[in-house]
Amino acid sequence: MTLLCKIADAQKIYIPADSISPVRLLSINPRIYQSHDTTWVYSGLCKTLKTSIFPGQAGFAVTKGGNAPFLTIHGNVQYDFLYRSFADTPFYQKDFRQHTLKTSLSVTVRDRYPFHVNFVVRKSNSPFFKNFFDGGLQFDRFSYHKNIKQQLLEKISKKIPGLDYLAAAKSLLEKELQQYNSLKAKLNSNGLTQQLIEERERIYYRSLKMPSDSISGKTNIGIDSLKGSLQLQVEKKRQELDSIGGAIQRLQTKVDSLQHKITGEMAIARQKINKVTRPGDLDKLALEYGVSDKKEKWEKLVGNIKSIGIGRSIVNYSELTARNVSLTGLNIEYNPRLYYAVAAGKVDYGFRDFFGRNNRSLNQHLLMGRIGIGDIEKKALIFSMYTGRKANYGSVLSDTVSGSILVTGYSIETIIKKDENTSFSAEIAKSTRPLTGSYTDNKELGSLFRFSDKSNLGISVKGQTIIAETKTRLSGLFRKTGENFQSFSLFSYNTDQTAWMIKAEQSFLRDRINLTGVVRRNDFVNPFTEKTFKTTTVFGSAQLSVRFPKWPSVSIGYYPGSQLYIIDRNRVRENVYYILNGSAVHQYKVAGLRMVSSAIYNNYTTRGTDSGFINYSGRNYIASQSVYFRKLQLQGNLIYTDQEELQFYTAEGNADYSIATILRLGAGVKYNKIIAGNTYWGGSAQLMLDIKKMGNLQLQYEKSFLPTIQQTLFPVEVGRLTWTKIF
């Protein structure tokens, strides 16, 4: 605790010893403290008190008033240039070049309303990646509520009884300790010990010169001299030291007890505040603690905002309407007693980069409204309606119809959330069928209310929970959609789909062993791949991780992977395969040097495609060793690749050296050898310059190789320049 109270804030008075006991006095008035011979009355007018009760936390402080700046801006700006001599997966291109300029800003208005602002400009020579300028503004709801809760906690801390006395008592305790230590140092000094010895010698010699005084019955000169001697003064001071020590112990006990009480009360208040999810509940909590927390109407409005997105934002509403949709426009969620949401703008799946320059992606838009009862963070019933235009990716209609199709639908969803670990939701939705032309020509809107027709109906159920006794996490999803159902969350067309997913996570031995298992069917989320009419393929995955202190961390996984590739320059296909992965990583020290050793095994079962540069149906064995000196880092890797068409191994070494705090250099060499074949040499180099006022500049170059089905290695050169400035 930091104490800045002036001693003038306390008044020194004297109270007769038999008038009242110190303990009783403290219980009557906590502003009074009595030391060994003095009583201090704390005035409670400390104007410069600044105290932090909990070390390491943002404390409860009385800060000086002042006008907050209208805008506070922090963030970063980055420029990135990427060159690749050859690109293979999932597209084919030589001499690929891309420029990217982006900035991410945290903007706070009047030190109270936080926003995130992002801008991105990208330009490349790729026929698959589009050139764009993009940006967005989002209200930082998490930071806003965090600040509101912290402010309330600070107000509550000032209402805790005894907080002002605790500060004064600690100040006095510090003063008493200084007095105690000063007096103790004087009494234990070598000079005082020498003076006492000399005084005793003088008294002894004087008593030898006048022995008759003791025989005649006169008062002994040594004893008379001792009464006013240094020895008696020292004894009195030692008694005073003991008295001060006793007072310090009593005061320390009182301080510890009071601080423990305040800490406990503040911990309870913090726990209550952290559990609150609605602004209205914070107001009730403020009244409970007798804290005035009057808010303007504007602040109450802001407090109920769930999200605001202007420009590019991600819409995540529900499983059957719009989920993980990249929207350029407006997105607002507001939830006081009722729940409201509106989303309107252009839909662009091109942020995934594939088909970014396809004109069809420019003809997509979404208009959606939601209204509900309750709190979506706890319990709510929500009605949603959506309409718009959707690109005809992967549909069987794409062979005969270009452009996009109209989509309209509605859903009813119920949400129940117990806490962050336990939640449940169920949804039923109905949509128009994926027909071409206008709704008027096809009279398609009537299908929204033909409840006997199940072909354009969708249902979804999902939930998660945790079994506290065994720390088992469970989650699952079931979705059934008719062949004519469509929304902005699904990308299957003219196919009756049943999708489900079950996931379980279990930890053992205090989270040192973790096991995760997932089983899923028809869980496709890519909008560009071609869709089949129906599939019954079930994918399963399992992951095991083991971490014990001072032992290697071991991880084993068996899970599906996917590979996208383009045919006919405008059609995307997805090849799904399984991967078996195992790794062991160990961090340790040898002769004071930090080291990391790792071993990795990969087994993948892909198939050869139209591209001859893709690894498939093979195995990788990787061994790596890193050594960290104060300014130098060394790393060596040994890799063996064994696939159906080609077997080769790679040995590489890398060094990274810090010449100064602002300059870092790195270099590496790669040796590639095909079994019973050619040898290929590659390498890498990098430079990092970090100047505070200019920012961080990184230059990177690498020459590596891709395997081919001709049992050769194809050279690929990659260069990168990145500049980053943080402010």
XYZ file of C-alpha atoms in Angstrom:
727
model
C 0.000 0.000 0.000
C 1.245 3.485 -0.882
C 0.517 6.103 1.776
C 0.799 9.802 1.064
C -1.107 11.193 4.054
C 0.563 14.135 5.745
C 1.117 13.900 9.479
C -0.938 17.084 9.796
C -4.005 14.993 9.032
C -3.760 13.504 12.516
C -3.986 15.366 15.828
C -1.960 14.386 18.906
C -3.825 14.342 22.242
C -3.266 12.807 25.695
C -5.819 10.678 27.530
C -5.422 9.483 31.150
C -4.421 5.841 31.279
C -7.273 4.887 33.588
C -9.988 6.614 31.550
C -10.593 4.012 28.838
C -8.707 1.021 27.372
C -7.139 1.292 23.903
C -9.125 -1.689 22.625
C -12.395 -0.196 23.841
C -11.443 3.146 22.355
C -10.788 1.557 18.965
C -14.119 -0.255 19.004
C -15.952 3.007 19.728
C -14.204 5.136 17.106
C -12.019 3.528 14.437
C -10.454 6.940 13.721
C -8.629 6.778 17.097
C -5.385 4.897 17.653
C -3.429 4.784 20.920
C 0.286 3.968 20.980
C 2.364 3.425 24.140
C 1.992 6.973 25.469
C 0.160 8.926 22.779
C -3.321 8.834 21.279
C -3.756 9.850 17.634
C -7.128 10.988 16.308
C -7.321 10.640 12.511
C -9.173 13.541 10.945
C -10.244 11.627 7.825
C -9.265 14.560 5.637
C -6.395 12.969 3.750
C -6.472 14.802 0.439
C -3.659 12.914 -1.258
C -4.529 9.345 -0.352
C -3.937 6.883 -3.191
C -4.129 3.262 -2.144
C -4.231 -0.116 -3.833
C -5.562 -2.871 -1.612
C -4.854 -5.793 -3.901
C -1.260 -5.906 -5.213
C -0.999 -6.542 -8.910
C -4.518 -5.356 -9.647
C -5.876 -2.086 -10.881
C -6.496 -0.548 -7.482
C -9.295 1.539 -6.102
C -7.934 5.031 -6.445
C -9.099 8.563 -5.798
C -7.698 10.350 -8.804
C -7.587 14.022 -9.589
C -10.467 15.371 -11.616
C -10.057 16.678 -15.114
C -11.630 16.795 -18.535
C -11.144 13.558 -20.457
C -9.987 13.977 -24.071
C -12.732 13.651 -26.665
C -10.812 10.939 -28.549
C -8.112 8.528 -27.413
C -6.590 6.466 -30.222
C -4.216 3.516 -29.997
C -3.419 0.915 -32.591
C -1.083 -0.087 -35.364
C -0.522 0.313 -39.083
C 1.152 -2.327 -41.260
C 2.361 -2.605 -44.839
C 3.129 -6.051 -46.263
C 4.554 -7.054 -49.645
C 4.624 -10.729 -50.607
C 6.326 -12.281 -53.636
C 6.127 -15.959 -54.560
C 7.765 -17.269 -57.694
C 5.285 -20.126 -57.906
C 1.978 -20.931 -56.226
C 0.351 -24.340 -56.458
C -2.389 -24.999 -53.888
C -5.259 -24.502 -54.591
C -4.453 -22.504 -57.718
C -1.607 -22.319 -60.232
C 0.261 -19.039 -60.754
C 3.794 -17.806 -61.405
C 5.376 -14.619 -60.071
C 2.613 -13.910 -57.552
C 2.842 -10.414 -56.011
C 0.581 -8.893 -53.367
C 0.549 -5.543 -51.532
C -1.443 -5.157 -48.304
C -1.881 -2.035 -46.184
C -3.963 -2.323 -43.038
C -4.562 -0.566 -39.758
C -6.314 -1.578 -36.561
C -7.338 1.144 -34.139
C -8.812 1.196 -30.641
C -10.738 4.461 -30.383
C -12.243 5.631 -27.089
C -14.680 8.553 -27.056
C -14.562 10.695 -23.899
C -12.675 7.932 -22.106
C -15.917 5.926 -21.920
C -17.130 4.599 -25.280
C -14.650 2.181 -26.944
C -14.681 1.224 -30.634
C -12.571 -0.950 -32.929
C -11.786 0.499 -36.368
C -10.171 -1.561 -39.134
C -9.091 -0.651 -42.660
C -7.517 -2.925 -45.273
C -6.258 -2.175 -48.780
C -5.055 -5.121 -50.872
C -3.817 -5.349 -54.433
C -2.316 -8.341 -56.252
C -1.689 -9.661 -59.741
C -3.713 -12.815 -59.088
C -6.794 -13.612 -61.186
C -8.284 -15.337 -58.124
C -7.708 -12.692 -55.426
C -9.647 -9.478 -55.807
C -8.236 -6.011 -55.229
C -10.226 -4.207 -52.565
C -10.475 -1.447 -50.011
C -12.321 -2.601 -46.944
C -13.032 -1.278 -43.480
C -15.301 -1.534 -40.519
C -16.221 -0.013 -37.186
C -17.439 -2.119 -34.267
C -18.564 -1.070 -30.817
C -16.322 -2.723 -28.189
C -19.063 -3.940 -25.886
C -16.724 -6.052 -23.769
C -14.389 -3.159 -22.909
C -17.326 -0.815 -22.284
C -18.936 -3.095 -19.716
C -15.559 -3.904 -18.181
C -14.960 -0.182 -17.566
C -18.468 0.301 -16.147
C -17.971 -2.600 -13.739
C -14.550 -1.292 -12.658
C -16.002 2.141 -11.971
C -18.759 0.622 -9.841
C -16.204 -1.457 -7.957
C -14.193 1.681 -7.192
C -17.309 3.414 -5.862
C -18.146 0.412 -3.685
C -14.578 0.338 -2.329
C -14.991 3.869 -0.976
C -18.066 2.731 0.949
C -16.305 -0.110 2.750
C -16.263 0.727 6.520
C -12.788 1.217 7.973
C -10.979 1.919 4.704
C -9.979 5.446 5.776
C -8.908 4.196 9.216
C -6.876 1.416 7.598
C -4.897 3.970 5.624
C -4.274 6.121 8.703
C -3.401 3.112 10.855
C -0.871 1.906 8.305
C 0.659 5.354 8.173
C 1.012 5.389 11.944
C 2.289 1.823 11.923
C 4.995 2.860 9.493
C 5.912 5.810 11.729
C 6.080 3.597 14.834
C 8.255 1.087 12.983
C 10.646 3.835 11.980
C 10.842 5.036 15.600
C 11.297 1.468 16.853
C 14.047 0.667 14.369
C 15.835 3.955 15.016
C 15.829 3.465 18.814
C 16.846 -0.175 18.487
C 19.766 0.749 16.251
C 21.002 3.307 18.800
C 20.733 0.858 21.702
C 22.640 -1.817 19.758
C 25.355 0.496 18.491
C 29.007 -0.274 19.296
C 29.544 3.266 20.543
C 26.903 2.945 23.265
C 28.306 -0.405 24.383
C 31.770 1.154 24.725
C 30.362 4.058 26.763
C 28.648 1.641 29.175
C 31.898 -0.292 29.664
C 33.838 2.893 30.334
C 31.237 4.085 32.839
C 31.383 0.817 34.785
C 35.171 0.976 34.869
C 35.071 4.535 36.280
C 32.604 3.540 38.994
C 34.694 0.505 39.873
C 37.965 2.474 40.212
C 36.291 5.155 42.313
C 34.941 2.493 44.661
C 38.484 1.104 45.147
C 39.806 4.531 46.180
C 37.171 5.032 48.923
C 36.631 1.654 50.639
C 35.993 3.219 54.100
C 32.669 4.615 53.015
C 31.180 1.185 52.769
C 32.455 0.210 56.225
C 31.215 3.342 58.003
C 27.722 2.811 56.636
C 27.764 5.785 54.273
C 26.031 5.533 50.934
C 28.091 3.709 48.358
C 29.470 6.155 45.763
C 29.107 3.573 42.937
C 25.407 3.110 43.628
C 24.800 6.854 43.981
C 26.615 7.446 40.706
C 24.700 4.682 39.000
C 21.328 6.315 39.739
C 22.029 9.135 37.326
C 24.251 7.106 35.068
C 24.044 6.175 31.393
C 23.115 2.634 32.399
C 19.806 3.769 33.926
C 18.999 5.866 30.864
C 19.636 2.866 28.635
C 17.358 0.687 30.756
C 14.575 3.235 30.475
C 15.017 3.348 26.708
C 14.907 -0.436 26.534
C 11.629 -0.410 28.420
C 10.376 2.234 25.996
C 11.507 0.028 23.093
C 9.562 -2.939 24.498
C 6.501 -0.727 24.906
C 6.710 0.474 21.334
C 7.168 -3.113 20.154
C 4.049 -4.210 21.992
C 2.054 -1.332 20.538
C 3.283 -2.240 17.047
C 2.160 -5.840 17.491
C -1.302 -4.746 18.638
C -1.648 -2.277 15.796
C -0.360 -4.822 13.243
C -2.966 -7.334 14.427
C -5.676 -4.715 14.075
C -4.458 -3.708 10.597
C -4.226 -7.336 9.415
C -7.722 -8.112 10.700
C -9.252 -5.041 9.105
C -7.443 -5.546 5.801
C -8.545 -9.179 5.703
C -12.121 -8.071 6.279
C -11.961 -5.387 3.563
C -10.296 -7.792 1.130
C -13.046 -10.342 1.715
C -15.815 -7.808 1.255
C -14.239 -6.494 -1.947
C -13.812 -10.050 -3.274
C -17.528 -10.686 -2.713
C -18.423 -7.403 -4.443
C -16.132 -8.207 -7.376
C -17.684 -11.669 -7.724
C -21.207 -10.224 -7.764
C -20.256 -7.601 -10.342
C -18.532 -10.093 -12.657
C -21.644 -12.278 -12.736
C -23.835 -9.420 -13.961
C -24.722 -9.515 -17.665
C -27.444 -6.835 -17.811
C -26.912 -3.114 -17.113
C -30.107 -3.035 -15.028
C -28.653 -5.627 -12.655
C -25.626 -3.367 -12.120
C -27.972 -0.569 -11.032
C -29.601 -2.893 -8.498
C -26.195 -3.904 -7.170
C -25.214 -0.236 -6.794
C -28.328 0.383 -4.684
C -27.523 -2.675 -2.578
C -24.180 -1.122 -1.610
C -25.636 2.377 -1.195
C -23.736 3.745 -4.167
C -25.179 6.529 -6.288
C -24.874 5.463 -9.915
C -27.114 7.838 -11.840
C -26.777 7.507 -15.584
C -27.888 9.640 -18.461
C -30.426 8.255 -20.923
C -27.656 7.991 -23.508
C -25.581 5.798 -21.194
C -28.541 3.513 -20.531
C -29.037 3.179 -24.274
C -25.370 2.323 -24.854
C -25.394 -0.166 -21.980
C -28.037 -2.303 -23.707
C -26.222 -2.472 -27.049
C -25.039 -5.978 -27.872
C -23.196 -5.059 -31.058
C -22.803 -2.312 -33.624
C -21.011 -2.960 -36.885
C -20.585 -0.427 -39.676
C -18.703 -1.471 -42.790
C -17.299 -5.006 -42.854
C -18.478 -7.159 -39.945
C -19.302 -10.809 -39.319
C -22.972 -11.636 -38.744
C -23.587 -14.550 -36.365
C -27.303 -14.795 -35.671
C -28.557 -18.371 -35.826
C -27.858 -21.746 -37.369
C -30.681 -21.578 -39.928
C -30.644 -17.882 -40.905
C -27.248 -16.162 -41.080
C -24.126 -17.491 -39.387
C -20.512 -16.567 -40.132
C -21.641 -14.252 -42.928
C -19.272 -11.498 -44.042
C -21.477 -8.425 -44.396
C -20.509 -4.964 -45.662
C -23.168 -2.630 -44.352
C -24.901 -2.176 -40.995
C -25.328 -4.671 -38.162
C -26.979 -3.704 -34.844
C -28.156 -5.754 -31.852
C -30.009 -4.078 -28.981
C -31.354 -5.910 -25.922
C -33.015 -3.951 -23.088
C -36.205 -5.786 -22.026
C -36.875 -6.856 -25.600
C -34.327 -8.016 -28.174
C -33.934 -6.209 -31.505
C -31.493 -6.804 -34.351
C -31.116 -5.436 -37.863
C -28.579 -6.386 -40.548
C -28.422 -4.917 -44.033
C -25.700 -4.865 -46.649
C -23.724 -6.741 -49.255
C -22.710 -10.329 -48.650
C -19.207 -11.234 -49.748
C -17.919 -14.765 -49.281
C -14.855 -13.602 -51.222
C -13.107 -12.773 -47.945
C -12.148 -16.432 -48.100
C -10.150 -15.306 -51.168
C -11.347 -17.905 -53.689
C -13.357 -16.548 -56.613
C -12.811 -13.073 -55.197
C -12.954 -11.548 -58.658
C -16.030 -13.471 -59.747
C -18.768 -11.028 -60.705
C -21.442 -13.202 -59.157
C -20.159 -12.407 -55.666
C -20.979 -8.731 -56.258
C -24.678 -9.487 -56.637
C -25.301 -10.779 -53.113
C -27.103 -8.850 -50.410
C -28.919 -9.505 -47.140
C -31.694 -7.709 -45.248
C -32.616 -9.251 -41.931
C -34.609 -8.277 -38.850
C -34.982 -9.968 -35.487
C -37.257 -9.310 -32.535
C -37.496 -11.292 -29.328
C -38.416 -11.481 -25.669
C -35.808 -11.891 -22.936
C -32.056 -11.649 -22.602
C -30.030 -13.526 -25.228
C -27.315 -14.022 -22.597
C -29.771 -15.959 -20.396
C -33.156 -16.878 -21.869
C -34.894 -15.575 -24.984
C -37.445 -16.357 -27.677
C -36.582 -14.731 -31.028
C -38.428 -14.368 -34.337
C -36.205 -13.698 -37.379
C -36.999 -12.826 -40.972
C -34.476 -12.585 -43.783
C -34.497 -11.786 -47.477
C -31.923 -11.064 -50.131
C -30.019 -12.409 -53.066
C -27.499 -15.214 -52.959
C -24.843 -16.287 -55.490
C -25.528 -19.605 -57.170
C -22.314 -21.359 -56.034
C -22.191 -25.081 -56.516
C -25.892 -25.417 -57.326
C -27.192 -27.724 -59.990
C -28.878 -24.609 -61.320
C -25.479 -23.092 -62.030
C -25.265 -25.128 -65.219
C -28.269 -23.336 -66.681
C -28.558 -20.093 -64.746
C -25.870 -17.496 -64.147
C -25.916 -14.858 -61.478
C -27.858 -15.401 -58.262
C -31.193 -16.461 -56.810
C -33.618 -14.830 -54.399
C -33.803 -16.067 -50.807
C -36.541 -15.285 -48.263
C -37.344 -17.035 -45.019
C -38.148 -16.805 -41.333
C -37.343 -18.712 -38.156
C -38.326 -19.017 -34.504
C -35.498 -19.700 -32.065
C -35.376 -20.302 -28.330
C -32.193 -19.771 -26.302
C -31.466 -20.936 -22.758
C -28.107 -20.190 -21.122
C -27.307 -21.174 -17.566
C -23.733 -19.901 -17.682
C -20.783 -19.762 -20.078
C -20.469 -23.566 -19.959
C -24.105 -24.631 -20.262
C -26.480 -23.510 -23.007
C -29.208 -24.866 -25.286
C -30.946 -23.561 -28.394
C -33.580 -24.890 -30.768
C -34.744 -23.364 -34.043
C -37.284 -24.045 -36.755
C -37.245 -22.193 -40.071
C -39.021 -22.087 -43.411
C -37.821 -20.536 -46.684
C -38.682 -20.027 -50.312
C -37.524 -22.645 -52.785
C -34.415 -21.992 -54.938
C -36.212 -21.047 -58.134
C -35.176 -18.548 -60.780
C -37.049 -15.405 -61.700
C -39.095 -13.079 -59.501
C -41.426 -14.033 -56.658
C -44.354 -12.538 -58.568
C -43.777 -14.685 -61.637
C -43.365 -17.880 -59.644
C -45.822 -17.082 -56.820
C -43.184 -18.533 -54.543
C -43.892 -16.493 -51.398
C -46.913 -18.654 -50.723
C -44.614 -21.592 -49.981
C -43.556 -19.819 -46.758
C -46.962 -20.625 -45.264
C -47.654 -24.065 -46.724
C -46.877 -25.957 -43.546
C -47.758 -29.312 -45.055
C -44.737 -28.945 -47.349
C -41.656 -30.131 -45.448
C -39.235 -29.763 -48.363
C -38.493 -26.101 -47.499
C -38.376 -26.647 -43.741
C -35.299 -26.671 -41.518
C -34.814 -27.558 -37.851
C -31.759 -27.195 -35.658
C -30.921 -28.184 -32.082
C -27.603 -27.566 -30.376
C -26.249 -27.364 -26.854
C -23.286 -27.670 -24.571
C -22.705 -28.439 -20.916
C -20.060 -29.449 -18.413
C -20.246 -32.218 -15.807
C -18.638 -30.546 -12.804
C -17.872 -33.769 -10.933
C -15.761 -35.217 -13.742
C -14.909 -31.959 -15.620
C -16.371 -33.441 -18.787
C -17.345 -30.967 -21.531
C -20.053 -32.049 -23.947
C -21.444 -30.259 -26.999
C -23.592 -31.300 -29.913
C -25.529 -30.182 -32.977
C -28.368 -31.685 -35.005
C -29.636 -30.031 -38.199
C -32.234 -31.320 -40.645
C -32.985 -29.354 -43.824
C -35.315 -30.234 -46.687
C -34.150 -30.308 -50.265
C -35.708 -26.892 -50.994
C -34.650 -25.105 -47.799
C -32.145 -22.285 -48.186
C -30.590 -19.619 -45.984
C -27.420 -17.558 -45.715
C -25.880 -20.140 -43.347
C -26.153 -23.202 -45.605
C -24.607 -23.925 -48.983
C -26.349 -27.154 -50.031
C -28.855 -27.043 -52.883
C -31.634 -29.406 -53.946
C -30.575 -31.997 -51.416
C -32.208 -33.322 -48.271
C -29.445 -32.983 -45.672
C -29.112 -34.375 -42.159
C -26.103 -33.001 -40.315
C -24.994 -33.679 -36.766
C -21.953 -33.313 -34.568
C -21.030 -34.640 -31.115
C -17.967 -33.442 -29.223
C -16.599 -34.538 -25.842
C -13.619 -33.198 -23.900
C -12.243 -34.899 -20.794
C -9.315 -33.942 -18.563
C -7.457 -36.139 -16.080
C -4.880 -35.633 -13.328
C -5.517 -31.906 -12.795
C -5.693 -31.096 -16.512
C -2.333 -32.724 -17.231
C -4.015 -35.188 -19.602
C -6.704 -33.974 -22.023
C -8.718 -36.103 -24.428
C -11.019 -34.697 -27.131
C -13.267 -36.680 -29.455
C -15.511 -35.432 -32.287
C -17.892 -37.270 -34.609
C -19.680 -35.330 -37.366
C -21.676 -35.783 -40.546
C -22.438 -33.320 -43.381
C -20.831 -30.448 -41.510
C -19.807 -28.496 -44.625
C -19.195 -24.759 -44.372
C -17.431 -23.808 -47.609
C -19.751 -21.917 -49.997
C -17.721 -22.572 -53.134
C -17.300 -26.327 -53.264
C -19.657 -28.407 -55.348
C -22.466 -29.972 -53.342
C -23.671 -33.537 -53.745
C -27.316 -34.490 -53.469
C -26.734 -36.466 -50.271
C -23.833 -37.976 -48.386
C -23.746 -40.366 -45.472
C -20.039 -40.015 -44.723
C -19.276 -39.761 -41.001
C -16.012 -38.145 -39.951
C -14.441 -38.841 -36.588
C -11.477 -37.256 -34.855
C -9.612 -37.713 -31.596
C -6.933 -35.656 -29.866
C -4.846 -36.645 -26.825
C -2.411 -34.300 -25.073
C -0.230 -35.107 -22.080
C 1.691 -32.421 -20.158
C 3.642 -33.118 -16.981
C 6.118 -30.675 -15.443
C 9.749 -31.339 -16.428
C 8.650 -33.983 -18.931
C 8.086 -33.763 -22.706
C 4.641 -32.613 -23.850
C 3.071 -35.326 -25.981
C 0.194 -34.869 -28.427
C -1.500 -37.446 -30.646
C -4.305 -36.666 -33.078
C -6.374 -38.434 -35.717
C -8.646 -36.097 -37.647
C -9.962 -35.292 -41.136
C -8.295 -32.659 -43.292
C -9.430 -31.087 -46.525
C -7.713 -29.881 -49.679
C -9.296 -27.381 -52.060
C -8.345 -27.338 -55.700
C -9.632 -25.610 -58.815
C -10.587 -27.276 -62.089
C -11.559 -25.545 -65.314
C -10.312 -22.316 -63.661
C -13.735 -21.636 -62.121
C -14.852 -24.732 -60.208
C -13.708 -25.602 -56.700
C -13.604 -29.122 -55.375
C -12.802 -30.331 -51.896
C -10.883 -33.514 -51.218
C -11.266 -34.783 -47.648
C -8.771 -37.196 -46.119
C -7.474 -38.296 -42.738
C -4.338 -37.196 -40.922
C -2.555 -39.075 -38.157
C -0.316 -36.721 -36.219
C 1.961 -37.245 -33.238
C 4.420 -34.876 -31.562
C 6.665 -34.685 -28.522
C 8.152 -31.355 -27.393
C 10.537 -30.929 -24.472
C 11.874 -27.689 -22.978
C 14.863 -27.936 -20.638
C 18.195 -26.372 -19.652
C 21.730 -27.660 -20.087
C 24.633 -25.733 -18.527
C 22.324 -22.749 -18.101
C 21.229 -22.757 -21.761
C 17.560 -23.080 -22.648
C 16.862 -25.800 -25.197
C 13.850 -27.201 -27.028
C 13.766 -30.659 -28.616
C 10.853 -31.914 -30.686
C 9.838 -34.903 -32.778
C 6.825 -34.902 -35.135
C 5.159 -37.621 -37.188
C 2.504 -37.017 -39.898
C 0.624 -39.583 -41.937
C -1.816 -38.262 -44.585
C -3.929 -40.079 -47.140
C -4.704 -37.520 -49.852
C -4.937 -38.486 -53.513
C -3.188 -37.058 -56.553
C -5.164 -34.358 -58.389
C -4.693 -32.286 -61.505
C -1.776 -30.491 -59.840
C 1.528 -32.297 -59.837
C 2.973 -30.419 -56.875
C 0.749 -31.687 -54.065
C 2.022 -34.132 -51.468
C -0.366 -37.029 -51.137
C -0.620 -40.407 -49.456
C 2.598 -40.003 -47.547
C 4.383 -39.681 -44.242
C 6.609 -37.023 -42.704
C 9.174 -37.536 -39.951
C 10.568 -34.359 -38.375
C 13.221 -33.941 -35.679
C 14.132 -30.472 -34.434
C 16.589 -29.028 -31.920
C 16.816 -25.395 -30.727
C 19.424 -23.756 -28.486
C 18.932 -20.255 -27.027
C 21.914 -18.130 -26.031
C 21.569 -14.579 -24.755
C 21.804 -13.019 -28.215
C 22.030 -16.058 -30.474
C 19.402 -18.655 -31.358
C 20.302 -21.844 -33.238
C 17.887 -24.346 -34.773
C 18.403 -27.533 -36.734
C 15.766 -29.670 -38.487
C 15.902 -33.080 -40.105
C 12.881 -34.042 -42.241
C 12.154 -37.241 -44.117
C 9.222 -37.355 -46.584
C 7.953 -40.705 -47.784
C 5.084 -40.610 -50.308
C 3.972 -42.870 -53.118
C 5.727 -41.009 -55.936
C 8.743 -39.562 -54.144
C 11.007 -40.106 -51.146
C 13.476 -37.447 -50.013
C 14.957 -35.912 -46.885
C 15.805 -32.360 -45.907
C 18.427 -31.115 -43.467
C 18.410 -27.446 -42.516
C 20.116 -25.168 -40.038
C 19.123 -21.646 -38.994
C 20.796 -18.985 -36.869
C 19.295 -15.785 -35.499
C 21.566 -13.166 -33.901
C 20.716 -9.915 -32.096
C 23.447 -7.441 -32.975
C 21.742 -4.720 -30.928
C 18.355 -4.044 -29.412
C 17.244 -2.523 -32.712
C 18.897 -4.941 -35.164
C 18.473 -8.680 -35.629
C 19.867 -10.858 -38.436
C 19.099 -14.408 -39.422
C 20.259 -16.911 -42.024
C 19.752 -20.556 -42.860
C 20.726 -23.274 -45.306
C 18.674 -26.231 -46.643
C 19.981 -29.466 -48.101
C 17.445 -31.617 -50.002
C 18.286 -35.081 -51.258
C 16.020 -37.363 -53.286
C 16.611 -41.022 -52.569
C 18.637 -42.316 -55.540
C 18.175 -38.950 -57.183
C 19.329 -35.328 -57.361
C 20.487 -32.929 -54.651
C 18.938 -29.480 -54.182
C 20.253 -26.582 -52.096
C 18.107 -23.854 -50.650
C 18.370 -21.256 -47.933
C 16.844 -18.335 -46.113
C 17.801 -14.900 -44.802
C 16.026 -12.313 -42.701
C 16.603 -8.895 -41.195
C 14.603 -7.173 -38.472
C 15.105 -3.488 -37.659
C 13.164 -2.101 -34.696
C 13.399 1.668 -34.202
C 10.935 3.065 -31.702
C 9.920 6.185 -33.638
C 9.992 4.519 -37.049
C 8.485 1.133 -36.248
C 9.492 -2.441 -37.001
C 10.867 -3.430 -40.430
C 11.293 -7.083 -41.455
C 12.862 -8.449 -44.650
C 12.619 -12.169 -45.415
C 13.805 -14.393 -48.255
C 13.526 -18.150 -48.653
C 14.277 -20.652 -51.370
C 12.516 -23.983 -50.866
C 11.247 -26.833 -53.014
C 7.933 -28.521 -53.828
C 7.807 -32.226 -54.741
C 6.486 -33.259 -58.155
C 5.104 -36.496 -59.558
C 8.119 -36.578 -61.910
C 10.255 -37.507 -58.873
C 11.945 -34.117 -58.839
C 11.818 -31.017 -56.664
C 10.570 -27.728 -58.068
C 12.208 -24.519 -56.741
C 10.053 -21.842 -55.159
C 11.371 -18.459 -54.045
C 9.477 -16.387 -51.495
C 10.243 -12.810 -50.491
C 8.499 -10.650 -47.937
C 8.776 -7.087 -46.658
C 6.751 -6.041 -43.620
C 6.663 -2.713 -41.806
C 4.669 -2.276 -38.586
C 4.177 0.812 -36.461
C 2.450 0.641 -33.069
C 1.151 3.807 -31.466
